[in-house]
Coordinates of C-alpha atoms and ligand atoms in Angstrom, one line a residue:
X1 CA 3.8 -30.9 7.5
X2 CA 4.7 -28.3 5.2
X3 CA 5.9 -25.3 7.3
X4 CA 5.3 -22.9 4.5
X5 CA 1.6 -23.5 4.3
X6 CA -0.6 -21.0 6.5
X7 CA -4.5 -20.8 7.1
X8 CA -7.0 -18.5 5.8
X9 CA -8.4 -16.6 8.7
X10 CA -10.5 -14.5 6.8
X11 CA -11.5 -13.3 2.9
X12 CA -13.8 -10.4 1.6
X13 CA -14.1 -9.1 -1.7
X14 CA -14.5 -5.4 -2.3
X15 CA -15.5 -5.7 -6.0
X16 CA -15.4 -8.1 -9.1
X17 CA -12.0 -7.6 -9.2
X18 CA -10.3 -6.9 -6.0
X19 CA -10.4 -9.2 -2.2
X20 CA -8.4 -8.9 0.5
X21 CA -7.7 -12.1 2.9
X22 CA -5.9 -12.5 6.4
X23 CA -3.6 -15.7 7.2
X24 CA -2.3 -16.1 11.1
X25 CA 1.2 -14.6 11.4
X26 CA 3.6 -17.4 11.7
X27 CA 5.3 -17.8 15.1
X28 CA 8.9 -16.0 14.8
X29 CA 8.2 -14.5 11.9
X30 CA 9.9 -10.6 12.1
X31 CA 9.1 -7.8 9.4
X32 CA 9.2 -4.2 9.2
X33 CA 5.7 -2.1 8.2
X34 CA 5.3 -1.5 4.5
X35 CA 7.5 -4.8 3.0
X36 CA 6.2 -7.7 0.8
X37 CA 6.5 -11.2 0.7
X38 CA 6.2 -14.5 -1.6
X39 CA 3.0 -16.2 -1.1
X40 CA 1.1 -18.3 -3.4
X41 CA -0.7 -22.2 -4.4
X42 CA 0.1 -25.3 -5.5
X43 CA -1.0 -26.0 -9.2
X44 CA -1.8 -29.0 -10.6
X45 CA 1.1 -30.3 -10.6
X46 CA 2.0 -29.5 -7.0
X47 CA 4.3 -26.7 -8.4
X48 CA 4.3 -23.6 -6.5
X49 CA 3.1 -20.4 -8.1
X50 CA 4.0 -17.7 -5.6
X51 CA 3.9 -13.5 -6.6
X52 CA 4.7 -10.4 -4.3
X53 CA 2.4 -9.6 -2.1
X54 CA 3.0 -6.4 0.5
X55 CA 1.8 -7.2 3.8
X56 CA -1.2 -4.5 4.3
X57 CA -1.1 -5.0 7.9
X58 CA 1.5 -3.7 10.7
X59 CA 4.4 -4.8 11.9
X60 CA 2.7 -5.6 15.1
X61 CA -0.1 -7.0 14.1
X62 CA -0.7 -10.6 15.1
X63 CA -2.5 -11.4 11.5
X64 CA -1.0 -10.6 7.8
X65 CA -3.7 -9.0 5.8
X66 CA -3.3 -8.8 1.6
X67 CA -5.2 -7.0 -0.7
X68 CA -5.3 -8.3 -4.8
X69 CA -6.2 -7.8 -7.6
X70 CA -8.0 -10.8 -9.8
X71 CA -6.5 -10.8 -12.9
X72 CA -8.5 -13.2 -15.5
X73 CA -6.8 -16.4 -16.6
X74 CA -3.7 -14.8 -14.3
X75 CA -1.6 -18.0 -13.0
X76 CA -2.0 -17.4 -9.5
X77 CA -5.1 -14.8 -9.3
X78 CA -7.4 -16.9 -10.5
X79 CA -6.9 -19.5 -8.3
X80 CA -6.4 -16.9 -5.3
X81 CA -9.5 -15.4 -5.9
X82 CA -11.4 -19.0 -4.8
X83 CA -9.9 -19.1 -1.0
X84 CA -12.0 -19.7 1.8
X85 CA -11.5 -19.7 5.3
X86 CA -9.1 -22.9 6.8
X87 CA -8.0 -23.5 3.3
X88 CA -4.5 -23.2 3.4
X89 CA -2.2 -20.6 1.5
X90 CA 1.8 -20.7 1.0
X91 CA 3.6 -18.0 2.6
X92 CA 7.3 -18.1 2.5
X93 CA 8.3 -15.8 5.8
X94 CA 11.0 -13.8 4.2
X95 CA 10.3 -10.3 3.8
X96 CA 12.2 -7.4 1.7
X97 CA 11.2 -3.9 0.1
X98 CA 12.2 -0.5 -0.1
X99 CA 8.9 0.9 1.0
X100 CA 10.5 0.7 4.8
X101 CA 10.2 4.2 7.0
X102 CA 14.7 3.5 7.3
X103 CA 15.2 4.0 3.4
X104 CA 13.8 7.6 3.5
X105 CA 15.9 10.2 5.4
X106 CA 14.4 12.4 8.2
X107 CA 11.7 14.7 7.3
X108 CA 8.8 17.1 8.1
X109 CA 6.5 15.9 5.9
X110 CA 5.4 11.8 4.4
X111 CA 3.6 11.9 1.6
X112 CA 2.5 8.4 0.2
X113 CA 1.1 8.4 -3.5
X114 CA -0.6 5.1 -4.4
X115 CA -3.1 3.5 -7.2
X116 CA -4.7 0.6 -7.2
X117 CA -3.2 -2.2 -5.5
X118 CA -0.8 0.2 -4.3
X119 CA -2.0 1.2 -1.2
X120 CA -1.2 -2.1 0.3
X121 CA 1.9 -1.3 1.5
X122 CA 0.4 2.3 2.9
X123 CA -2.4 0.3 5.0
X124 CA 0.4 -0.7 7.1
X125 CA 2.7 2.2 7.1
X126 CA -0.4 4.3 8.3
X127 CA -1.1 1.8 11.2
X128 CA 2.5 2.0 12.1
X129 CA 3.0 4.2 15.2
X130 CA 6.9 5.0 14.1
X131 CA 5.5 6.8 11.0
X132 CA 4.1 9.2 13.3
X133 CA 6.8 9.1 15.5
X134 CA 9.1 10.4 12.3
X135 CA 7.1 12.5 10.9
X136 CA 4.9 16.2 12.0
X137 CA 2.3 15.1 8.9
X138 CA 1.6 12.2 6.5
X139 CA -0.1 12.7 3.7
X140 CA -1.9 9.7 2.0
X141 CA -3.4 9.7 -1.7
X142 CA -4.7 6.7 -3.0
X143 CA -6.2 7.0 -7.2
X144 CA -8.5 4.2 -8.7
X145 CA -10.9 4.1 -11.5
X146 CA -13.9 3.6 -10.1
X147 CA -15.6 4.8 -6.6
X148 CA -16.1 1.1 -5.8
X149 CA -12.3 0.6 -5.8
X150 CA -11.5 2.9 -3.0
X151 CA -13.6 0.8 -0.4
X152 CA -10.9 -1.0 0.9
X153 CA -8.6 2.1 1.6
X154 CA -11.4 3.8 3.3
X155 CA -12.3 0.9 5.5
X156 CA -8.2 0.8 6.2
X157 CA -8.4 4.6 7.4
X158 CA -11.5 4.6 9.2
X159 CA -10.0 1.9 11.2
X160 CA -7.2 4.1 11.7
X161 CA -9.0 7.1 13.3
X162 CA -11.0 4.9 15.8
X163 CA -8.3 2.0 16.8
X164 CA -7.4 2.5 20.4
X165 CA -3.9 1.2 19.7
X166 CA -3.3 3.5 17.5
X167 CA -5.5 6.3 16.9
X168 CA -3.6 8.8 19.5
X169 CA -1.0 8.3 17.6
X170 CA -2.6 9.8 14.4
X171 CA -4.2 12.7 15.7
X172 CA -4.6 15.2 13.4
X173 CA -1.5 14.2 11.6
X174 CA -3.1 11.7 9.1
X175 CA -4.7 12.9 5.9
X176 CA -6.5 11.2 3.1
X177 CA -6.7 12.1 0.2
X178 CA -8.9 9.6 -3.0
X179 CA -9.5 10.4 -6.2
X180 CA -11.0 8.9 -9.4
X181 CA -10.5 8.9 -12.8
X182 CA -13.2 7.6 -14.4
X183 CA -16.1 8.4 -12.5
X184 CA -17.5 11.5 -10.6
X185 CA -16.5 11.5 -7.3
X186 CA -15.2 14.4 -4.5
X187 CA -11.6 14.8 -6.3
X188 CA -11.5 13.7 -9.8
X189 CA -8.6 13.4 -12.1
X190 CA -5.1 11.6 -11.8
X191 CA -3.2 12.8 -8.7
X192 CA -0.7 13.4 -11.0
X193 CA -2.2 16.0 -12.5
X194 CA -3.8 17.3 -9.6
X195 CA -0.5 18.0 -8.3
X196 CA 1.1 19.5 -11.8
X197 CA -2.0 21.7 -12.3
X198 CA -2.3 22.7 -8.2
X199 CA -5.5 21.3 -7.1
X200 CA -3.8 19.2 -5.0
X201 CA -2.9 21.5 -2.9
X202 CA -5.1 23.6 -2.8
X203 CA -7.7 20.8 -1.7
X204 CA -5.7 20.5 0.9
X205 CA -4.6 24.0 1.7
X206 CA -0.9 22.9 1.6
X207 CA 2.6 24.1 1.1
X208 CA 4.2 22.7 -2.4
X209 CA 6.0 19.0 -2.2
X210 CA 9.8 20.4 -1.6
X211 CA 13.2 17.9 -1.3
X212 CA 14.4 19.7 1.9
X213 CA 11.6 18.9 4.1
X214 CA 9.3 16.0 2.6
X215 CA 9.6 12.5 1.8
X216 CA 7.8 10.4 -0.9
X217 CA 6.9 6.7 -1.4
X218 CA 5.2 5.8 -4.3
X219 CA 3.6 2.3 -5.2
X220 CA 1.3 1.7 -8.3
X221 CA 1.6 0.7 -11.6
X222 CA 4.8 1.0 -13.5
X223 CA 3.7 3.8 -15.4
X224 CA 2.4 5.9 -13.1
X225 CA 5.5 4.7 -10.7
X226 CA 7.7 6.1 -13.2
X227 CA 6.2 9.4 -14.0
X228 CA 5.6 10.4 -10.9
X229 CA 9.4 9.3 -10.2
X230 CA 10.3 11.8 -12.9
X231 CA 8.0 14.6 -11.6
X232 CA 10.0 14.0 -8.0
X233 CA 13.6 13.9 -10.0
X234 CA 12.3 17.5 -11.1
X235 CA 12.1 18.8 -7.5
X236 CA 15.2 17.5 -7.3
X237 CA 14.3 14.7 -4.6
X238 CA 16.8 11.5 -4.2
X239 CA 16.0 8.0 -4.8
X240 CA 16.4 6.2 -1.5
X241 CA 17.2 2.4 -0.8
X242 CA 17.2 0.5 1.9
X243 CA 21.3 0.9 2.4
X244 CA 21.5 4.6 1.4
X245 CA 18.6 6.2 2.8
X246 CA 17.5 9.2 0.2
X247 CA 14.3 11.6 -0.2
X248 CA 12.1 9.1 -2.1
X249 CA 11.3 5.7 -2.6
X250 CA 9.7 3.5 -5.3
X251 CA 8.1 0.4 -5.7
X252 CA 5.7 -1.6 -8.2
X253 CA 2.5 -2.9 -7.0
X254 CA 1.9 -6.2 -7.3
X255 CA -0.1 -7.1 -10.8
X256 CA 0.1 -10.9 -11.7
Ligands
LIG1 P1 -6.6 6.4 -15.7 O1 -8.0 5.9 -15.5 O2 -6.5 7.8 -16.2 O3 -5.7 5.5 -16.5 P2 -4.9 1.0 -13.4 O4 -6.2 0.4 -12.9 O5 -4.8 1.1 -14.9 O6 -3.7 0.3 -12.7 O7 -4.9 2.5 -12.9 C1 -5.2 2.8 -11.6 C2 -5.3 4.3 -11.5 O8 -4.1 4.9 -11.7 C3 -6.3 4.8 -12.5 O9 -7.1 5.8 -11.8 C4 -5.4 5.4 -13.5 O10 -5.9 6.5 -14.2 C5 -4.2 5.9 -12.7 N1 -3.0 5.9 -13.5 C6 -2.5 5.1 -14.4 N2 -1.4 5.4 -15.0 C7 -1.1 6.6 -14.4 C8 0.0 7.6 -14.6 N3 1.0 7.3 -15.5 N4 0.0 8.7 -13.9 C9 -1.0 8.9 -13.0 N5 -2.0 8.1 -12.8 C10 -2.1 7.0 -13.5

């Protein structure tokens, strides 16, 4: 038996491009809210073809949910995007990232920025009752396209405000916050320029983003990862890492 392979509990897919599936958390296996790990299929030639995947669900949940992308003729996507339930997946039960709540230093407020894929990692920071145990506020933006792609992260929130386990936690400290780029929707525009030009915060009748009381985490593509890490290097925030906790923290979302 091959201790690395896991079953498919579940699948739905949000759009043409974009499914989200649930495998039974192996026995033993430990990691904190907001990491990633290796999973992946067998090809043809009984090769492994394993990406980084962040684990969308919390650290104490008793299932691992992932949300992906389907990239066409991608090596692992488009085989990914064909799983059923009881087929089997691998999942190697080592977890790392710097998206962790102990990278960032204490704060006031958590803001977490994300696009696409990238709000992965946020499903299960914002199901994490820590989060709210560190922080008076949190702040979660999450940028697609299209309307279609924001169904997942609304489901993910909605479940958030009516959990039992979890939603006392929240109270009024959660707030979401979608916009699109490239269709009419409530907010419309990049959340990057939202923020440069003030919208932002006036949506949300909120004091600017300041390196003495907030904290960042940002996970989308590598572009927008990097300029909104040079908009935070601006406000003179601090990179963090897991071993040197700082004011921010970065990390790509996965595309392959
Ligand atoms: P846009 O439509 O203006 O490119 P993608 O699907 O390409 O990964 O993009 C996901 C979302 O992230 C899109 O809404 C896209 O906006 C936005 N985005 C891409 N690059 C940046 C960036 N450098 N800064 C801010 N937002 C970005």
């Amino acid at each position: 038996m091959n201790q690395n392979l896991h079953k498919v509990l579940s699948v739905k897919h949000w759009t043409k491009n974009l499914f989200s599936f649930k495998v039974q958390r192996p026995l033993g296996f430990k990691f904190k809210s907001g990491e990633f790990v290796m999973l992946g299929l067998y090809n043809e030639n009984q090769k492994p073809i394993l990406r980084a995947y962040s684990i969308c669900s919390p650290s104490w949940s008793e299932e691992l949910e992932f949300y992906s992308i389907i990239v066409e003729n991608g090596p692992l996507t488009s085989k990914l995007k064909n799983i059923r339930v009881d087929d089997e997946i691998i999942l190697m039960t080592k977890s790392t990232g710097t998206l962790i709540l102990d990278a960032l230093k204490t704060g006031e407020r958590l803001f977490l920025f994300s696009t696409g894929t990238g709000f992965a990692p946020f499903a299960s920071l914002i199901r994490d009752p820590e989060t709210y145990e560190k922080f008076n506020k949190v702040f979660l933006t999450h940028t697609c396209r299209n309307n279609n792609e924001l169904g997942y992260s609304s489901q993910i929130v909605n479940e958030c405000y009516n959990n039992e386990l979890i939603k006392d936690f929240l109270n009024d400290k959660l707030v979401f916050y979608q916009t699109t780029t490239r269709e009419v929707s409530t907010f419309n525009g990049r959340i990057t320029d939202r923020i440069n030009n003030n919208s932002f915060y006036n949506d949300l009748k909120i004091k600017k983003i300041n390196s003495n009381t907030d904290r960042v985490m940002i996970c989308g593509s590598l572009e927008f990862n990097n300029e909104f890490k040079n908009l935070l290097l601006d406000l003179n925030f601090e990179e963090g890492a897991t071993n040197k906790p700082g004011n921010f923290v970065v990390e790509k979302a996965f595309v392959g």
